[in-house]
mmCIF file with all atom_site columns, C-alpha atoms in Angstrom:
data_model
loop_
_atom_site.group_PDB
_atom_site.id
_atom_site.type_symbol
_atom_site.label_atom_id
_atom_site.label_alt_id
_atom_site.label_comp_id
_atom_site.label_asym_id
_atom_site.label_entity_id
_atom_site.label_seq_id
_atom_site.pdbx_PDB_ins_code
_atom_site.Cartn_x
_atom_site.Cartn_y
_atom_site.Cartn_z
_atom_site.occupancy
_atom_site.B_iso_or_equiv
_atom_site.pdbx_formal_charge
_atom_site.auth_seq_id
_atom_site.auth_comp_id
_atom_site.auth_asym_id
_atom_site.auth_atom_id
_atom_site.pdbx_PDB_model_num
ATOM 1   C CA . MET A 1 1   ? 0.000   0.000   0.000  1.00 95.00 ? 1   MET A CA 1
ATOM 2   C CA . LYS A 1 2   ? 1.049   3.613   -0.425 1.00 97.00 ? 2   LYS A CA 1
ATOM 3   C CA . ALA A 1 3   ? 2.022   5.642   2.635  1.00 97.00 ? 3   ALA A CA 1
ATOM 4   C CA . TRP A 1 4   ? 3.867   8.812   3.519  1.00 97.00 ? 4   TRP A CA 1
ATOM 5   C CA . LEU A 1 5   ? 7.238   7.926   5.040  1.00 97.00 ? 5   LEU A CA 1
ATOM 6   C CA . CYS A 1 6   ? 9.555   9.708   7.424  1.00 97.00 ? 6   CYS A CA 1
ATOM 7   C CA . LYS A 1 7   ? 12.973  8.212   6.650  1.00 96.00 ? 7   LYS A CA 1
ATOM 8   C CA . ARG A 1 8   ? 14.964  10.602  8.835  1.00 96.00 ? 8   ARG A CA 1
ATOM 9   C CA . PHE A 1 9   ? 14.006  13.147  11.457 1.00 97.00 ? 9   PHE A CA 1
ATOM 10  C CA . GLY A 1 10  ? 13.784  16.644  10.020 1.00 96.00 ? 10  GLY A CA 1
ATOM 11  C CA . SER A 1 11  ? 11.335  18.837  8.167  1.00 94.00 ? 11  SER A CA 1
ATOM 12  C CA . ILE A 1 12  ? 7.822   17.637  7.441  1.00 92.00 ? 12  ILE A CA 1
ATOM 13  C CA . ASP A 1 13  ? 8.549   18.804  3.882  1.00 94.00 ? 13  ASP A CA 1
ATOM 14  C CA . ASP A 1 14  ? 11.001  15.890  3.563  1.00 95.00 ? 14  ASP A CA 1
ATOM 15  C CA . LEU A 1 15  ? 8.270   13.229  3.786  1.00 96.00 ? 15  LEU A CA 1
ATOM 16  C CA . ALA A 1 16  ? 7.930   11.072  0.670  1.00 95.00 ? 16  ALA A CA 1
ATOM 17  C CA . ILE A 1 17  ? 5.327   8.631   -0.596 1.00 96.00 ? 17  ILE A CA 1
ATOM 18  C CA . GLY A 1 18  ? 6.474   5.017   -0.684 1.00 96.00 ? 18  GLY A CA 1
ATOM 19  C CA . GLU A 1 19  ? 5.217   1.452   -0.752 1.00 96.00 ? 19  GLU A CA 1
ATOM 20  C CA . VAL A 1 20  ? 4.891   -0.370  2.578  1.00 95.00 ? 20  VAL A CA 1
ATOM 21  C CA . PRO A 1 21  ? 3.393   -3.747  3.443  1.00 94.00 ? 21  PRO A CA 1
ATOM 22  C CA . SER A 1 22  ? -0.140  -3.686  4.766  1.00 92.00 ? 22  SER A CA 1
ATOM 23  C CA . PRO A 1 23  ? 0.118   -4.100  8.567  1.00 89.00 ? 23  PRO A CA 1
ATOM 24  C CA . ALA A 1 24  ? -1.169  -7.273  10.212 1.00 93.00 ? 24  ALA A CA 1
ATOM 25  C CA . LEU A 1 25  ? -4.453  -7.013  12.096 1.00 96.00 ? 25  LEU A CA 1
ATOM 26  C CA . GLY A 1 26  ? -4.513  -7.903  15.806 1.00 95.00 ? 26  GLY A CA 1
ATOM 27  C CA . ASP A 1 27  ? -7.381  -9.596  17.639 1.00 96.00 ? 27  ASP A CA 1
ATOM 28  C CA . CYS A 1 28  ? -8.834  -6.362  19.078 1.00 96.00 ? 28  CYS A CA 1
ATOM 29  C CA . GLN A 1 29  ? -7.977  -4.108  16.170 1.00 97.00 ? 29  GLN A CA 1
ATOM 30  C CA . VAL A 1 30  ? -9.692  -2.713  13.096 1.00 97.00 ? 30  VAL A CA 1
ATOM 31  C CA . ARG A 1 31  ? -8.393  -1.828  9.648  1.00 98.00 ? 31  ARG A CA 1
ATOM 32  C CA . VAL A 1 32  ? -9.550  1.534   8.320  1.00 98.00 ? 32  VAL A CA 1
ATOM 33  C CA . LYS A 1 33  ? -9.468  2.668   4.695  1.00 98.00 ? 33  LYS A CA 1
ATOM 34  C CA . VAL A 1 34  ? -8.199  6.177   5.383  1.00 97.00 ? 34  VAL A CA 1
ATOM 35  C CA . ALA A 1 35  ? -10.127 9.096   3.883  1.00 97.00 ? 35  ALA A CA 1
ATOM 36  C CA . ALA A 1 36  ? -8.863  12.130  5.866  1.00 95.00 ? 36  ALA A CA 1
ATOM 37  C CA . VAL A 1 37  ? -5.816  12.929  8.007  1.00 95.00 ? 37  VAL A CA 1
ATOM 38  C CA . PRO A 1 38  ? -5.177  16.310  9.665  1.00 92.00 ? 38  PRO A CA 1
ATOM 39  C CA . LEU A 1 39  ? -1.641  17.153  10.739 1.00 90.00 ? 39  LEU A CA 1
ATOM 40  C CA . GLY A 1 40  ? -1.104  18.611  14.185 1.00 87.00 ? 40  GLY A CA 1
ATOM 41  C CA . LEU A 1 41  ? 1.723   19.854  16.317 1.00 85.00 ? 41  LEU A CA 1
ATOM 42  C CA . MET A 1 42  ? 2.466   16.368  17.637 1.00 87.00 ? 42  MET A CA 1
ATOM 43  C CA . ASP A 1 43  ? 2.909   15.081  14.065 1.00 93.00 ? 43  ASP A CA 1
ATOM 44  C CA . THR A 1 44  ? 5.327   17.878  13.228 1.00 93.00 ? 44  THR A CA 1
ATOM 45  C CA . LEU A 1 45  ? 7.329   17.419  16.429 1.00 93.00 ? 45  LEU A CA 1
ATOM 46  C CA . MET A 1 46  ? 7.508   13.661  15.895 1.00 94.00 ? 46  MET A CA 1
ATOM 47  C CA . VAL A 1 47  ? 8.772   14.080  12.300 1.00 96.00 ? 47  VAL A CA 1
ATOM 48  C CA . GLU A 1 48  ? 11.373  16.560  13.577 1.00 96.00 ? 48  GLU A CA 1
ATOM 49  C CA . GLY A 1 49  ? 12.475  14.075  16.261 1.00 95.00 ? 49  GLY A CA 1
ATOM 50  C CA . LEU A 1 50  ? 11.454  16.521  19.012 1.00 94.00 ? 50  LEU A CA 1
ATOM 51  C CA . TYR A 1 51  ? 8.486   14.619  20.472 1.00 92.00 ? 51  TYR A CA 1
ATOM 52  C CA . GLN A 1 52  ? 8.972   12.442  23.569 1.00 90.00 ? 52  GLN A CA 1
ATOM 53  C CA . LEU A 1 53  ? 7.991   9.367   21.531 1.00 89.00 ? 53  LEU A CA 1
ATOM 54  C CA . LYS A 1 54  ? 10.490  8.628   18.766 1.00 92.00 ? 54  LYS A CA 1
ATOM 55  C CA . PRO A 1 55  ? 9.268   5.913   16.399 1.00 93.00 ? 55  PRO A CA 1
ATOM 56  C CA . THR A 1 56  ? 11.709  3.583   14.685 1.00 94.00 ? 56  THR A CA 1
ATOM 57  C CA . LEU A 1 57  ? 12.641  4.941   11.264 1.00 96.00 ? 57  LEU A CA 1
ATOM 58  C CA . PRO A 1 58  ? 11.252  4.752   8.682  1.00 96.00 ? 58  PRO A CA 1
ATOM 59  C CA . TYR A 1 59  ? 7.721   5.270   9.944  1.00 96.00 ? 59  TYR A CA 1
ATOM 60  C CA . THR A 1 60  ? 4.387   6.578   8.660  1.00 97.00 ? 60  THR A CA 1
ATOM 61  C CA . PRO A 1 61  ? 3.290   9.800   10.434 1.00 97.00 ? 61  PRO A CA 1
ATOM 62  C CA . GLY A 1 62  ? -0.273  10.789  11.229 1.00 95.00 ? 62  GLY A CA 1
ATOM 63  C CA . ALA A 1 63  ? -1.738  10.528  14.725 1.00 93.00 ? 63  ALA A CA 1
ATOM 64  C CA . VAL A 1 64  ? -5.378  11.025  13.786 1.00 94.00 ? 64  VAL A CA 1
ATOM 65  C CA . GLY A 1 65  ? -7.483  9.983   10.834 1.00 95.00 ? 65  GLY A CA 1
ATOM 66  C CA . ALA A 1 66  ? -10.933 9.049   9.635  1.00 96.00 ? 66  ALA A CA 1
ATOM 67  C CA . GLY A 1 67  ? -12.278 6.575   7.142  1.00 97.00 ? 67  GLY A CA 1
ATOM 68  C CA . GLU A 1 68  ? -14.277 3.393   6.664  1.00 98.00 ? 68  GLU A CA 1
ATOM 69  C CA . VAL A 1 69  ? -13.713 0.190   8.619  1.00 98.00 ? 69  VAL A CA 1
ATOM 70  C CA . ILE A 1 70  ? -12.805 -2.553  6.123  1.00 98.00 ? 70  ILE A CA 1
ATOM 71  C CA . GLU A 1 71  ? -11.699 -5.337  8.480  1.00 97.00 ? 71  GLU A CA 1
ATOM 72  C CA . VAL A 1 72  ? -12.382 -6.183  12.122 1.00 97.00 ? 72  VAL A CA 1
ATOM 73  C CA . GLY A 1 73  ? -10.323 -8.440  14.401 1.00 96.00 ? 73  GLY A CA 1
ATOM 74  C CA . PRO A 1 74  ? -12.124 -11.423 15.975 1.00 96.00 ? 74  PRO A CA 1
ATOM 75  C CA . HIS A 1 75  ? -12.289 -9.804  19.436 1.00 96.00 ? 75  HIS A CA 1
ATOM 76  C CA . ALA A 1 76  ? -12.910 -6.189  18.391 1.00 94.00 ? 76  ALA A CA 1
ATOM 77  C CA . ARG A 1 77  ? -16.029 -4.739  19.972 1.00 91.00 ? 77  ARG A CA 1
ATOM 78  C CA . ASP A 1 78  ? -18.535 -1.991  19.179 1.00 88.00 ? 78  ASP A CA 1
ATOM 79  C CA . VAL A 1 79  ? -17.375 -1.525  15.583 1.00 93.00 ? 79  VAL A CA 1
ATOM 80  C CA . LYS A 1 80  ? -18.229 -3.311  12.349 1.00 95.00 ? 80  LYS A CA 1
ATOM 81  C CA . ILE A 1 81  ? -17.190 -3.382  8.708  1.00 97.00 ? 81  ILE A CA 1
ATOM 82  C CA . GLY A 1 82  ? -18.649 -0.381  6.913  1.00 97.00 ? 82  GLY A CA 1
ATOM 83  C CA . ASP A 1 83  ? -18.669 1.931   9.956  1.00 97.00 ? 83  ASP A CA 1
ATOM 84  C CA . ARG A 1 84  ? -17.484 5.473   9.293  1.00 97.00 ? 84  ARG A CA 1
ATOM 85  C CA . VAL A 1 85  ? -14.994 6.239   12.068 1.00 96.00 ? 85  VAL A CA 1
ATOM 86  C CA . SER A 1 86  ? -12.314 8.541   13.371 1.00 93.00 ? 86  SER A CA 1
ATOM 87  C CA . PHE A 1 87  ? -9.295  7.037   15.096 1.00 94.00 ? 87  PHE A CA 1
ATOM 88  C CA . LEU A 1 88  ? -6.414  8.162   17.254 1.00 90.00 ? 88  LEU A CA 1
ATOM 89  C CA . ASN A 1 89  ? -2.911  6.611   17.211 1.00 89.00 ? 89  ASN A CA 1
ATOM 90  C CA . TYR A 1 90  ? 0.538   8.063   17.635 1.00 90.00 ? 90  TYR A CA 1
ATOM 91  C CA . PHE A 1 91  ? 1.398   7.434   13.982 1.00 93.00 ? 91  PHE A CA 1
ATOM 92  C CA . GLY A 1 92  ? 0.361   5.452   10.900 1.00 96.00 ? 92  GLY A CA 1
ATOM 93  C CA . ALA A 1 93  ? -2.610  7.477   9.607  1.00 96.00 ? 93  ALA A CA 1
ATOM 94  C CA . LEU A 1 94  ? -0.891  8.936   6.529  1.00 96.00 ? 94  LEU A CA 1
ATOM 95  C CA . ALA A 1 95  ? -1.428  5.741   4.548  1.00 97.00 ? 95  ALA A CA 1
ATOM 96  C CA . GLU A 1 96  ? -4.087  4.123   2.394  1.00 97.00 ? 96  GLU A CA 1
ATOM 97  C CA . GLU A 1 97  ? -4.986  1.909   5.366  1.00 97.00 ? 97  GLU A CA 1
ATOM 98  C CA . ALA A 1 98  ? -4.399  2.208   9.092  1.00 97.00 ? 98  ALA A CA 1
ATOM 99  C CA . ILE A 1 99  ? -4.629  -0.324  11.907 1.00 97.00 ? 99  ILE A CA 1
ATOM 100 C CA . THR A 1 100 ? -5.881  0.828   15.297 1.00 96.00 ? 100 THR A CA 1
ATOM 101 C CA . ASP A 1 101 ? -7.167  -0.706  18.511 1.00 95.00 ? 101 ASP A CA 1
ATOM 102 C CA . ASP A 1 102 ? -10.950 -0.923  18.691 1.00 93.00 ? 102 ASP A CA 1
ATOM 103 C CA . HIS A 1 103 ? -11.042 1.354   21.773 1.00 91.00 ? 103 HIS A CA 1
ATOM 104 C CA . ASN A 1 104 ? -9.317  4.130   19.742 1.00 91.00 ? 104 ASN A CA 1
ATOM 105 C CA . VAL A 1 105 ? -12.190 4.263   17.244 1.00 93.00 ? 105 VAL A CA 1
ATOM 106 C CA . VAL A 1 106 ? -15.218 6.566   17.408 1.00 90.00 ? 106 VAL A CA 1
ATOM 107 C CA . VAL A 1 107 ? -18.108 5.955   15.012 1.00 93.00 ? 107 VAL A CA 1
ATOM 108 C CA . LEU A 1 108 ? -18.940 9.214   13.218 1.00 92.00 ? 108 LEU A CA 1
ATOM 109 C CA . PRO A 1 109 ? -22.513 10.468  13.485 1.00 89.00 ? 109 PRO A CA 1
ATOM 110 C CA . GLU A 1 110 ? -24.535 10.738  10.308 1.00 90.00 ? 110 GLU A CA 1
ATOM 111 C CA . GLY A 1 111 ? -23.820 14.016  8.527  1.00 89.00 ? 111 GLY A CA 1
ATOM 112 C CA . VAL A 1 112 ? -20.276 14.381  9.910  1.00 89.00 ? 112 VAL A CA 1
ATOM 113 C CA . SER A 1 113 ? -17.706 14.265  7.110  1.00 92.00 ? 113 SER A CA 1
ATOM 114 C CA . TYR A 1 114 ? -14.418 12.392  7.364  1.00 94.00 ? 114 TYR A CA 1
ATOM 115 C CA . GLU A 1 115 ? -12.610 15.740  7.394  1.00 91.00 ? 115 GLU A CA 1
ATOM 116 C CA . GLU A 1 116 ? -14.758 17.046  10.261 1.00 88.00 ? 116 GLU A CA 1
ATOM 117 C CA . GLY A 1 117 ? -14.427 13.793  12.187 1.00 88.00 ? 117 GLY A CA 1
ATOM 118 C CA . ALA A 1 118 ? -10.649 13.670  11.876 1.00 90.00 ? 118 ALA A CA 1
ATOM 119 C CA . SER A 1 119 ? -9.967  17.360  12.516 1.00 86.00 ? 119 SER A CA 1
ATOM 120 C CA . SER A 1 120 ? -12.336 17.605  15.473 1.00 82.00 ? 120 SER A CA 1
ATOM 121 C CA . ARG A 1 121 ? -10.678 14.525  16.979 1.00 79.00 ? 121 ARG A CA 1
ATOM 122 C CA . LEU A 1 122 ? -7.320  16.229  16.570 1.00 77.00 ? 122 LEU A CA 1
ATOM 123 C CA . SER A 1 123 ? -8.556  19.402  18.310 1.00 76.00 ? 123 SER A CA 1
ATOM 124 C CA . TYR A 1 124 ? -11.173 18.209  20.792 1.00 73.00 ? 124 TYR A CA 1
ATOM 125 C CA . THR A 1 125 ? -9.251  15.287  22.310 1.00 71.00 ? 125 THR A CA 1
ATOM 126 C CA . PRO A 1 126 ? -6.401  17.381  23.767 1.00 72.00 ? 126 PRO A CA 1
ATOM 127 C CA . ALA A 1 127 ? -8.812  20.173  24.686 1.00 69.00 ? 127 ALA A CA 1
ATOM 128 C CA . TYR A 1 128 ? -11.080 17.776  26.552 1.00 69.00 ? 128 TYR A CA 1
ATOM 129 C CA . LEU A 1 129 ? -8.169  16.114  28.357 1.00 69.00 ? 129 LEU A CA 1
ATOM 130 C CA . ALA A 1 130 ? -6.803  19.496  29.433 1.00 67.00 ? 130 ALA A CA 1
ATOM 131 C CA . LEU A 1 131 ? -10.176 20.726  30.680 1.00 65.00 ? 131 LEU A CA 1
ATOM 132 C CA . ALA A 1 132 ? -11.664 17.585  32.167 1.00 63.00 ? 132 ALA A CA 1
ATOM 133 C CA . TRP A 1 133 ? -8.493  16.009  33.574 1.00 64.00 ? 133 TRP A CA 1
ATOM 134 C CA . ARG A 1 134 ? -6.250  18.956  34.293 1.00 62.00 ? 134 ARG A CA 1
ATOM 135 C CA . ALA A 1 135 ? -8.938  21.620  34.832 1.00 57.00 ? 135 ALA A CA 1
ATOM 136 C CA . LYS A 1 136 ? -6.773  24.402  33.476 1.00 54.00 ? 136 LYS A CA 1
ATOM 137 C CA . LEU A 1 137 ? -9.472  26.735  32.233 1.00 61.00 ? 137 LEU A CA 1
ATOM 138 C CA . LEU A 1 138 ? -7.276  29.579  31.049 1.00 59.00 ? 138 LEU A CA 1
ATOM 139 C CA . VAL A 1 139 ? -7.210  28.980  27.312 1.00 62.00 ? 139 VAL A CA 1
ATOM 140 C CA . THR A 1 140 ? -4.107  30.339  25.598 1.00 60.00 ? 140 THR A CA 1
ATOM 141 C CA . GLY A 1 141 ? -3.875  30.385  21.830 1.00 63.00 ? 141 GLY A CA 1
ATOM 142 C CA . ALA A 1 142 ? -7.661  30.576  21.713 1.00 66.00 ? 142 ALA A CA 1
ATOM 143 C CA . SER A 1 143 ? -7.857  31.317  17.981 1.00 69.00 ? 143 SER A CA 1
ATOM 144 C CA . GLY A 1 144 ? -6.440  27.899  16.967 1.00 73.00 ? 144 GLY A CA 1
ATOM 145 C CA . GLY A 1 145 ? -8.279  24.606  16.596 1.00 73.00 ? 145 GLY A CA 1
ATOM 146 C CA . VAL A 1 146 ? -7.512  23.262  20.077 1.00 72.00 ? 146 VAL A CA 1
ATOM 147 C CA . GLY A 1 147 ? -8.246  26.711  21.544 1.00 74.00 ? 147 GLY A CA 1
ATOM 148 C CA . HIS A 1 148 ? -11.682 26.821  19.908 1.00 72.00 ? 148 HIS A CA 1
ATOM 149 C CA . ALA A 1 149 ? -12.368 23.305  21.147 1.00 75.00 ? 149 ALA A CA 1
ATOM 150 C CA . ALA A 1 150 ? -11.224 24.206  24.674 1.00 73.00 ? 150 ALA A CA 1
ATOM 151 C CA . ILE A 1 151 ? -13.539 27.225  24.772 1.00 75.00 ? 151 ILE A CA 1
ATOM 152 C CA . ARG A 1 152 ? -16.570 25.222  23.666 1.00 74.00 ? 152 ARG A CA 1
ATOM 153 C CA . LEU A 1 153 ? -15.826 22.273  25.932 1.00 73.00 ? 153 LEU A CA 1
ATOM 154 C CA . GLY A 1 154 ? -15.146 24.535  28.896 1.00 72.00 ? 154 GLY A CA 1
ATOM 155 C CA . LYS A 1 155 ? -18.470 26.258  28.413 1.00 73.00 ? 155 LYS A CA 1
ATOM 156 C CA . ALA A 1 156 ? -20.215 22.880  28.007 1.00 73.00 ? 156 ALA A CA 1
ATOM 157 C CA . LEU A 1 157 ? -18.641 21.753  31.288 1.00 70.00 ? 157 LEU A CA 1
ATOM 158 C CA . GLY A 1 158 ? -20.101 24.837  32.993 1.00 72.00 ? 158 GLY A CA 1
ATOM 159 C CA . ALA A 1 159 ? -16.844 26.748  33.429 1.00 70.00 ? 159 ALA A CA 1
ATOM 160 C CA . LYS A 1 160 ? -16.270 30.465  33.128 1.00 70.00 ? 160 LYS A CA 1
ATOM 161 C CA . VAL A 1 161 ? -13.635 30.415  30.416 1.00 71.00 ? 161 VAL A CA 1
ATOM 162 C CA . ILE A 1 162 ? -10.905 33.028  30.123 1.00 70.00 ? 162 ILE A CA 1
ATOM 163 C CA . ALA A 1 163 ? -9.073  32.911  26.819 1.00 72.00 ? 163 ALA A CA 1
ATOM 164 C CA . SER A 1 164 ? -6.132  34.744  25.300 1.00 69.00 ? 164 SER A CA 1
ATOM 165 C CA . VAL A 1 165 ? -4.980  35.462  21.786 1.00 71.00 ? 165 VAL A CA 1
ATOM 166 C CA . GLY A 1 166 ? -1.698  36.923  20.614 1.00 71.00 ? 166 GLY A CA 1
ATOM 167 C CA . ARG A 1 167 ? -3.133  39.784  18.559 1.00 71.00 ? 167 ARG A CA 1
ATOM 168 C CA . SER A 1 168 ? -6.323  41.794  18.773 1.00 71.00 ? 168 SER A CA 1
ATOM 169 C CA . SER A 1 169 ? -6.966  40.949  15.106 1.00 71.00 ? 169 SER A CA 1
ATOM 170 C CA . LYS A 1 170 ? -7.747  37.395  16.232 1.00 71.00 ? 170 LYS A CA 1
ATOM 171 C CA . MET A 1 171 ? -10.555 38.525  18.586 1.00 66.00 ? 171 MET A CA 1
ATOM 172 C CA . ASP A 1 172 ? -13.289 38.081  15.988 1.00 66.00 ? 172 ASP A CA 1
ATOM 173 C CA . THR A 1 173 ? -12.262 34.480  15.291 1.00 64.00 ? 173 THR A CA 1
ATOM 174 C CA . VAL A 1 174 ? -13.193 33.443  18.807 1.00 62.00 ? 174 VAL A CA 1
ATOM 175 C CA . SER A 1 175 ? -16.189 35.745  19.481 1.00 57.00 ? 175 SER A CA 1
ATOM 176 C CA . LEU A 1 176 ? -14.701 37.187  22.669 1.00 44.00 ? 176 LEU A CA 1
ATOM 177 C CA . VAL A 1 177 ? -15.060 40.364  24.755 1.00 34.00 ? 177 VAL A CA 1
ATOM 178 C CA . PRO A 1 178 ? -11.890 42.181  26.002 1.00 34.00 ? 178 PRO A CA 1
ATOM 179 C CA . ILE A 1 179 ? -10.943 42.089  29.698 1.00 32.00 ? 179 ILE A CA 1
ATOM 180 C CA . MET A 1 180 ? -7.758  42.591  31.717 1.00 29.00 ? 180 MET A CA 1
ATOM 181 C CA . SER A 1 181 ? -5.645  43.631  28.721 1.00 31.00 ? 181 SER A CA 1
ATOM 182 C CA . SER A 1 182 ? -3.414  45.756  30.954 1.00 30.00 ? 182 SER A CA 1
ATOM 183 C CA . ILE A 1 183 ? -2.797  42.953  33.493 1.00 28.00 ? 183 ILE A CA 1
ATOM 184 C CA . ILE A 1 184 ? -1.839  40.001  31.280 1.00 30.00 ? 184 ILE A CA 1
ATOM 185 C CA . PRO A 1 185 ? 1.084   40.452  28.836 1.00 32.00 ? 185 PRO A CA 1
ATOM 186 C CA . ARG A 1 186 ? -0.951  38.891  26.028 1.00 33.00 ? 186 ARG A CA 1
ATOM 187 C CA . VAL A 1 187 ? -4.388  40.299  25.308 1.00 34.00 ? 187 VAL A CA 1
ATOM 188 C CA . ALA A 1 188 ? -6.928  38.387  27.439 1.00 35.00 ? 188 ALA A CA 1
ATOM 189 C CA . TYR A 1 189 ? -10.627 38.032  26.800 1.00 35.00 ? 189 TYR A CA 1
ATOM 190 C CA . ALA A 1 190 ? -13.641 36.537  28.531 1.00 36.00 ? 190 ALA A CA 1
ATOM 191 C CA . ILE A 1 191 ? -16.200 34.472  26.675 1.00 36.00 ? 191 ILE A CA 1
ATOM 192 C CA . LYS A 1 192 ? -19.568 36.121  25.985 1.00 34.00 ? 192 LYS A CA 1
#
């Protein structure tokens, strides 16, 4: 199968398409025909060799993806062939097919595209973990994907969210009202 390959740590621009064997399927795993893969900070850091996890080279990047389940291991649960899913791994998504554990798969609701499913998984998973597990409700970098997700999840969890952006020109992207701009070095805003 075709896959993007990182043959040496460096720039993400150095990735190249190559042929790799289709990975074997484990008992509690599913095979997904990949339709969409967003690239995030973790992917870039891993390709550069700067992430705490350093895969054996060469490897196929891509932590998050979405597509259709085309094979299910004998002990995989809650997923079936034909399901439209998003999945979360550390790498392997930038390929025609990806293998993932069944518990890393989320079935996409009707009307959610592969692109929406994959990109929201990339943004909402770290935002949810930060808010629900770490309870750090000051959102920095609020105009980015994870920042937007953190704002929405924080509000859904009943928190009063305080967010910051680096430039006032980014205020409109997050629908925020200015507060405390003279106290915090970056411009800070409270959610309407």
